[in-house]
mmCIF file of C-alpha atoms in Angstrom:
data_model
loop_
_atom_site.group_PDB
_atom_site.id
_atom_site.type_symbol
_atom_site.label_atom_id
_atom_site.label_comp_id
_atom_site.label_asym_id
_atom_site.label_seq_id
_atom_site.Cartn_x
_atom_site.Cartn_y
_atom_site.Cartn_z
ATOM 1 C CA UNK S 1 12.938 0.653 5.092
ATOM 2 C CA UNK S 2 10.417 -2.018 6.037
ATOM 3 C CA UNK S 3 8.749 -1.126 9.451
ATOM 4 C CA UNK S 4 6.408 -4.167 9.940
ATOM 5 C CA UNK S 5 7.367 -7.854 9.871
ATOM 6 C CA UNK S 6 4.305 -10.285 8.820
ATOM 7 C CA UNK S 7 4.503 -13.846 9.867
ATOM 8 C CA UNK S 8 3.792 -17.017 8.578
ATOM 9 C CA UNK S 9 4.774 -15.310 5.445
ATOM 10 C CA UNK S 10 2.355 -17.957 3.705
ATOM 11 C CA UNK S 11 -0.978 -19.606 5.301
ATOM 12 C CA UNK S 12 -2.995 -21.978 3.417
ATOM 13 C CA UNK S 13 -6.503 -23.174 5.496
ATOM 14 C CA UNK S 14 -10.108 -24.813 4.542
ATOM 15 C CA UNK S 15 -12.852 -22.475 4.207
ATOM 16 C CA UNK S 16 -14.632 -22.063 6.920
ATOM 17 C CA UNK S 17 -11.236 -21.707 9.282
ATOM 18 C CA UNK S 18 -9.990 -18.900 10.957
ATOM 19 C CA UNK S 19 -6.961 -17.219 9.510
ATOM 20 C CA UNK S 20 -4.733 -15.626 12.277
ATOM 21 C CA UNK S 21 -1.619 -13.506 10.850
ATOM 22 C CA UNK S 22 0.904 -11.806 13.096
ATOM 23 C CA UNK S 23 2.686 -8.735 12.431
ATOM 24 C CA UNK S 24 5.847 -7.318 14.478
ATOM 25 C CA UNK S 25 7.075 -3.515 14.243
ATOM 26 C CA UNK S 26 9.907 -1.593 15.579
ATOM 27 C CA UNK S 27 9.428 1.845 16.380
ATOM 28 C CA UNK S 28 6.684 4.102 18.006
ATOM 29 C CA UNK S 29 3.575 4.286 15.842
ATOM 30 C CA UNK S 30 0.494 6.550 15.692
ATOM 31 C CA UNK S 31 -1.890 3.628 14.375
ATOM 32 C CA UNK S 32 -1.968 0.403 12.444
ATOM 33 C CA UNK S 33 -3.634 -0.451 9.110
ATOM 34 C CA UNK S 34 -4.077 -3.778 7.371
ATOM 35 C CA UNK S 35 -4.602 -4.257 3.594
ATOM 36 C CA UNK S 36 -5.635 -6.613 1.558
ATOM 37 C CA UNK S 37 -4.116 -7.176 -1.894
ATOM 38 C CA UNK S 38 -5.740 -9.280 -4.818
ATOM 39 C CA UNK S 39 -3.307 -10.403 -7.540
ATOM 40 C CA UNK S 40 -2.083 -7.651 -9.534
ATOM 41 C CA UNK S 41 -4.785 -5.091 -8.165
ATOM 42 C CA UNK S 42 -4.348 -2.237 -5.691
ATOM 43 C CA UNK S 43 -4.668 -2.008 -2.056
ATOM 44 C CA UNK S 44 -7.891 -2.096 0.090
ATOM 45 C CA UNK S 45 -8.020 -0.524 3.336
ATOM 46 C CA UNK S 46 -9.295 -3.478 5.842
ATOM 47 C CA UNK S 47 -9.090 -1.621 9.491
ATOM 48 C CA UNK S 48 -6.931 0.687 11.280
ATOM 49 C CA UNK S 49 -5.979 0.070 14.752
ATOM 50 C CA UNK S 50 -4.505 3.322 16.927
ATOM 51 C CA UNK S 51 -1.874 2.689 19.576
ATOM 52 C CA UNK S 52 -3.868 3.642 22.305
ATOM 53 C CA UNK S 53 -6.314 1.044 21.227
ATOM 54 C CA UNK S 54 -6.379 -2.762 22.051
ATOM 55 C CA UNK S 55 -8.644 -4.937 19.906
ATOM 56 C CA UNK S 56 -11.256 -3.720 17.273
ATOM 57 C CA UNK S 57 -13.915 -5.651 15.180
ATOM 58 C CA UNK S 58 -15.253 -5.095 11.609
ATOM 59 C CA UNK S 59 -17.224 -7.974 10.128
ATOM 60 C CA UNK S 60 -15.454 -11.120 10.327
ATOM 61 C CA UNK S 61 -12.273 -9.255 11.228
ATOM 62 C CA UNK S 62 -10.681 -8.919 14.636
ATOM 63 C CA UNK S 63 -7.636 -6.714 14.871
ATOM 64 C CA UNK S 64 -5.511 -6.711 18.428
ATOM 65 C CA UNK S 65 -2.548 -4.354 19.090
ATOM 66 C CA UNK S 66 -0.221 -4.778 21.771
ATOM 67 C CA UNK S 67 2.404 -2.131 21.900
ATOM 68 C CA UNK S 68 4.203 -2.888 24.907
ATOM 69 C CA UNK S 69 5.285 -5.856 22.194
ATOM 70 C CA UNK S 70 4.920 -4.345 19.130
ATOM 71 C CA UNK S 71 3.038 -6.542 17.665
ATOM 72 C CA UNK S 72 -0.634 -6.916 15.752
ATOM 73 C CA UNK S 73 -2.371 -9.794 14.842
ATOM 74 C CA UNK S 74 -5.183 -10.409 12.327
ATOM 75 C CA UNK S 75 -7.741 -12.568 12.434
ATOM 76 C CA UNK S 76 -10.105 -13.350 9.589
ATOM 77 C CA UNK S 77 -13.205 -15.797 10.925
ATOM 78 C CA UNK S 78 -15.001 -18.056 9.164
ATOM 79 C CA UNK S 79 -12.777 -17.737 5.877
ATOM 80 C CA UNK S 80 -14.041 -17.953 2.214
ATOM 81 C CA UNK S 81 -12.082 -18.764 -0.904
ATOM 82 C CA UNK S 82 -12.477 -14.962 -1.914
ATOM 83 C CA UNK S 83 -10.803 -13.758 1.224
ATOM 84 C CA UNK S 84 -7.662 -15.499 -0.652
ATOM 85 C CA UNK S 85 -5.384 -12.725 -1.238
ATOM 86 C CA UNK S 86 -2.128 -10.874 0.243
ATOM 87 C CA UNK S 87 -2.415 -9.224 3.574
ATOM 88 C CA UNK S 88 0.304 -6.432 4.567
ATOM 89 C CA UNK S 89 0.290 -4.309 7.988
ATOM 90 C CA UNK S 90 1.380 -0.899 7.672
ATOM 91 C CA UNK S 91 2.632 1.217 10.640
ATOM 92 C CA UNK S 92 2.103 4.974 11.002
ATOM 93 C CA UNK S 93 3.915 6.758 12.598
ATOM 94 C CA UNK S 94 5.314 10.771 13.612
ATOM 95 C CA UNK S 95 6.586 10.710 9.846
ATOM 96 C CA UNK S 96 3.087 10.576 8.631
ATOM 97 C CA UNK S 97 3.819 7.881 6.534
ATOM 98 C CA UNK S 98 2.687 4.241 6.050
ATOM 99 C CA UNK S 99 5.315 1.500 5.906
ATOM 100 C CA UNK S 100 4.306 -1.557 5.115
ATOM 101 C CA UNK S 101 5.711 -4.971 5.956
ATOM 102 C CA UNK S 102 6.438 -7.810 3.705
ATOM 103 C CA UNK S 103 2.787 -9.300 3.196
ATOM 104 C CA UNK S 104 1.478 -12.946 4.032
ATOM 105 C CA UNK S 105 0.068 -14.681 1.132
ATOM 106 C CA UNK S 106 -3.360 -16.158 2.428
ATOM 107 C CA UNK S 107 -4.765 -18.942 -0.132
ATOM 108 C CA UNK S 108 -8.162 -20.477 1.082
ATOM 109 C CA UNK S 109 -9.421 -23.242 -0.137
ATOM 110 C CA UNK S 110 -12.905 -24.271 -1.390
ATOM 111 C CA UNK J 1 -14.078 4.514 1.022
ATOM 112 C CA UNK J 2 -13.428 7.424 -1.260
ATOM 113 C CA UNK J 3 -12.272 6.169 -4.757
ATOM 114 C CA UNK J 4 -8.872 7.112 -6.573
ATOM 115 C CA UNK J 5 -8.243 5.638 -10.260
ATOM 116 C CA UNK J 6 -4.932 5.257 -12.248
ATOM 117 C CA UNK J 7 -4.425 5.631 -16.036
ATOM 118 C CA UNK J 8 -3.211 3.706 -17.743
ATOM 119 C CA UNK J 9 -3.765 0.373 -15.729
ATOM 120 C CA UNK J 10 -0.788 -1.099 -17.926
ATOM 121 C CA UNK J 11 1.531 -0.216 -20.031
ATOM 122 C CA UNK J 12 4.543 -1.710 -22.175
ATOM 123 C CA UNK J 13 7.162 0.781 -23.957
ATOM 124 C CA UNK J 14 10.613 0.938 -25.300
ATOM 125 C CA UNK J 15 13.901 1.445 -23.306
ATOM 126 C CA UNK J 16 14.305 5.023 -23.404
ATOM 127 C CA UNK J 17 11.086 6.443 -23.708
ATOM 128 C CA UNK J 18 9.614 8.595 -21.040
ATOM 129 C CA UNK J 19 6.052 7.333 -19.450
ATOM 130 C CA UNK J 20 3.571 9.150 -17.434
ATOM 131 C CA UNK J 21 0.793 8.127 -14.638
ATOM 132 C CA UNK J 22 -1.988 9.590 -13.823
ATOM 133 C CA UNK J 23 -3.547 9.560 -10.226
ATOM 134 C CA UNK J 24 -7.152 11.064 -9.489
ATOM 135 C CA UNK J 25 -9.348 10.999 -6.606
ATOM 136 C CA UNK J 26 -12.350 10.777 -7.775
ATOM 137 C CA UNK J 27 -14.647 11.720 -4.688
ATOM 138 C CA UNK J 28 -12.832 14.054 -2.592
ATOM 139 C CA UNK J 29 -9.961 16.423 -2.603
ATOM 140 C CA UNK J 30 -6.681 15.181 -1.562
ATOM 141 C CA UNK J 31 -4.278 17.495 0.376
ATOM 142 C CA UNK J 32 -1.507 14.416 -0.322
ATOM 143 C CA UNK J 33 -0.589 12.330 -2.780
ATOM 144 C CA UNK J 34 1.916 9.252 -2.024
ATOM 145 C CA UNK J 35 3.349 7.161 -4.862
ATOM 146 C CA UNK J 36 4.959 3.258 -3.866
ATOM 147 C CA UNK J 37 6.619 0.931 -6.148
ATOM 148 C CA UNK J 38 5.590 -2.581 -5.963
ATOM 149 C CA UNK J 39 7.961 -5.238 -7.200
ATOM 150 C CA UNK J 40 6.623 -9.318 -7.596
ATOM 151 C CA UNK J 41 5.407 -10.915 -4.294
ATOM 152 C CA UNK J 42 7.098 -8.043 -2.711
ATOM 153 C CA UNK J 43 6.244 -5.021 -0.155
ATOM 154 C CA UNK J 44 5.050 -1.472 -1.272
ATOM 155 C CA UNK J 45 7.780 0.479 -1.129
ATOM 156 C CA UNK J 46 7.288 4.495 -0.660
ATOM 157 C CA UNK J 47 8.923 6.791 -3.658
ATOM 158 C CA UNK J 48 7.926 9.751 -2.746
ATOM 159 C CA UNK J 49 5.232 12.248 -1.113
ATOM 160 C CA UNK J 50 3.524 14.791 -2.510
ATOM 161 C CA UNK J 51 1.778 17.905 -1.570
ATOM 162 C CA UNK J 52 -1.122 19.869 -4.143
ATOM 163 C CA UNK J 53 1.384 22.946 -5.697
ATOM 164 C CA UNK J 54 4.711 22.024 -3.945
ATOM 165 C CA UNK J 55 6.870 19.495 -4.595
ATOM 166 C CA UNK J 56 7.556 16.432 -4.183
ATOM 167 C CA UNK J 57 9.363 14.858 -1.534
ATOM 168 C CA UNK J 58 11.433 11.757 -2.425
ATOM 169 C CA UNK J 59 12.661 8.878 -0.034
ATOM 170 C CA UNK J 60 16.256 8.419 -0.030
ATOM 171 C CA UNK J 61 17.373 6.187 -2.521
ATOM 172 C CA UNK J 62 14.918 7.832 -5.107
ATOM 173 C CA UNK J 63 16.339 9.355 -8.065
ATOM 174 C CA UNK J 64 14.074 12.665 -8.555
ATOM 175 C CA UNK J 65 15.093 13.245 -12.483
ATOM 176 C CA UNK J 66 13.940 10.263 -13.396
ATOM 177 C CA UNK J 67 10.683 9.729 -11.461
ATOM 178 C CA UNK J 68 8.879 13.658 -11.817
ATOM 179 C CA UNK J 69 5.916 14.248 -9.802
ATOM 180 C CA UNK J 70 3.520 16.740 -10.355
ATOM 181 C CA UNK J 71 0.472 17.711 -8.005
ATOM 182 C CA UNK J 72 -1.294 19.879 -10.126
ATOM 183 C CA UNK J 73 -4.734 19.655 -8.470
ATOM 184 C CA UNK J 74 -6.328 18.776 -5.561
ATOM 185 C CA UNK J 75 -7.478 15.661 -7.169
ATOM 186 C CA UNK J 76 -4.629 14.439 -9.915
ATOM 187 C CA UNK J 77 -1.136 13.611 -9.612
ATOM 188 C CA UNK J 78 1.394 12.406 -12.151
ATOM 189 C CA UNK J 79 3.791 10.285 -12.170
ATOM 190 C CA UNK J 80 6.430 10.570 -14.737
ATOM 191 C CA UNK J 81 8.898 7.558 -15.544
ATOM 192 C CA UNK J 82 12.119 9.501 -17.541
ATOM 193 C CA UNK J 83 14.217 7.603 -19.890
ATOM 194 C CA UNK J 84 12.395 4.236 -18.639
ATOM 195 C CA UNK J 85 14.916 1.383 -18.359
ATOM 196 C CA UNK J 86 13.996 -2.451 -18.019
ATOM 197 C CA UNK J 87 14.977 -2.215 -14.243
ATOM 198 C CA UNK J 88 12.355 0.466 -14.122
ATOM 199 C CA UNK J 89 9.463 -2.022 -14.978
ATOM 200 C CA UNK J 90 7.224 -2.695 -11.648
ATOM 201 C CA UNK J 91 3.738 -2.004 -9.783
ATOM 202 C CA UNK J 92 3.654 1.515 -9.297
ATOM 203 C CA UNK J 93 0.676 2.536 -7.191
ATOM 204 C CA UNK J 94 -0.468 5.995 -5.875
ATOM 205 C CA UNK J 95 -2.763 6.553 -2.851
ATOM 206 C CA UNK J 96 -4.476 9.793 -1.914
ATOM 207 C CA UNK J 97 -5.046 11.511 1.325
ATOM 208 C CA UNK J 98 -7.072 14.083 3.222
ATOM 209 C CA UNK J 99 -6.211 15.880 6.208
ATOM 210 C CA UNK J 100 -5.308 13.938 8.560
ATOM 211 C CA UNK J 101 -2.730 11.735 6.117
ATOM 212 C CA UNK J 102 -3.533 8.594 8.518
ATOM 213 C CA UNK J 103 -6.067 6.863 6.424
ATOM 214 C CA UNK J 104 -4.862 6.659 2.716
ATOM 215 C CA UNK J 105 -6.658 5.202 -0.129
ATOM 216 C CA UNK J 106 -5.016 3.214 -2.893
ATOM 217 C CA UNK J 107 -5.499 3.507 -6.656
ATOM 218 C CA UNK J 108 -5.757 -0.010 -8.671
ATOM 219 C CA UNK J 109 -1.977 0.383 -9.713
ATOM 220 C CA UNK J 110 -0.180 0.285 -13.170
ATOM 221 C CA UNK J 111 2.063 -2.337 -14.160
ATOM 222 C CA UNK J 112 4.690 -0.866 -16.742
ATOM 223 C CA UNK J 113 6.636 -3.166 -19.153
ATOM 224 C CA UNK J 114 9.862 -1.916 -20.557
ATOM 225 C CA UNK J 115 11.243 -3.940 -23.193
#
C-alpha cells in the first residue's frame, strides 16, 4: 500500500524557478528519501531525510521534514530543463522497507 | 552511489513463455535485494524482498509461483517471470542494499513486452 502522498501531482515552471513539491505520509517512519525518475530509466537516490531531522541541503536541493505533520517538502532552486523528470518520496519505516508515493511529474521549461 | 545493473534492459516475448532478470551490484556486496513493479505514470510498487541464500519474501498480493526469486550471491539476483501473461508486462526494477537496508540503490529497470 502507498505510504506517501505527493502533491501537485504535476508542476510545470520556467527555468530558473524554484520547484517546491509536498509530500504527506501516514505512519511512523525511520527516514525519508526522494528520487528522481527520468522517463523509462531507474531510480536515483536524491537525499534522505531521518525523522529526528528537520531540514537538510545538497546542492540546489532543500529537503524539510516535519513529523508532528507528516509531511516533507522538496525544493529544487534555480531549476534547469534537465531537472525535468518524476519525483517520488519514499518513507522508511520499522518494516525496513521503502514505500513510495505516487510521484509528481516536474516538466521545466527552457 | 554504488552501481547495480539489470539484464536485459527490455524485453518482448510470447504469452506463455517464462522470462528471467538479472540484478547485480556491481561495486559492493548486497546483504538485500528488493524487486518493485512499475506500471505507466504510476508508483513503484514492492514485490518482494530478498535475502543472499534464503528466500524470498513476497508482499501480499504477490503470487510466488509465478514471480521466482533467487539470491544466489551477494551481488546477483534473479527475477523470474513464469508463464508470462500480457497483464504481466510492466517496469520491473530491482534495488540492492547493504547493512543497514535504509539507503537502497536502484538498477536502470527492464521493461518486458508480452504479446
Amino acid at each position: 500500500s502507498q505510504q506517501g502522498e505527493e502533491d501537485p501531482q504535476a508542476l510545470s515552471i520556467q527555468e530558473g524557478e524554484n520547484a517546491t513539491m509536498n509530500c504527506s505520509y501516514k505512519t511512523s517512519i525511520n527516514n525519508l528519501q526522494w528520487y528522481r525518475q527520468n522517463s523509462g530509466r531507474g531510480l536515483v537516490h536524491l537525499i534522505l531525510i531521518r525523522s529526528n531531522e528537520r531540514e537538510k541541503h545538497s546542492g540546489r536541493l532543500r529537503v524539510t521534514l516535519d513529523t508532528s505533520k507528516k509531511s516533507s517538502s522538496l525544493l529544487i532552486t534555480a531549476s534547469r530543463a534537465a531537472d525535468t523528470a518524476s519525483y517520488f518520496c519514499a518513507t522508511f519505516g520499522a518494516n525496513s522497507k521503502l514505500t513510495f508515493g505516487k510521484g509528481i511529474t516536474l516538466s521545466v521549461r527552457p | 552511489g554504488a552501481v547495480v545493473s539489470q539484464h536485459p534492459s527490455w524485453v518482448i516475448c510470447k504469452s506463455g513463455t517464462s522470462v528471467k532478470i538479472e540484478c547485480r551490484s556491481l561495486d559492493f556486496q548486497a546483504t538485500t535485494m528488493f524487486w518493485y513493479r512499475q506500471f505507466p505514470k504510476q508508483s513503484l510498487m514492492l514485490m518482494a524482498t530478498s535475502n543472499e541464500g534464503s528466500k524470498a519474501t513476497y508482499e501480499q498480493g504477490v503470487e510466488k509461483d509465478k514471480f521466482l526469486i533467487n539470491h544466489a550471491s551477494l551481488t546477483l539476483s534473479t527475477l523470474t517471470v513464469t508463464s508470462a501473461h500480457p497483464e504481466d508486462s510492466s517496469f520491473y526494477i530491482c534495488s540492492a542494499a547493504g547493512a543497514p537496508a535504509d539507503t537502497q540503490y536502484f538498477g536502470p529497470g527492464t521493461r518486458l513486452t508480452v504479446l
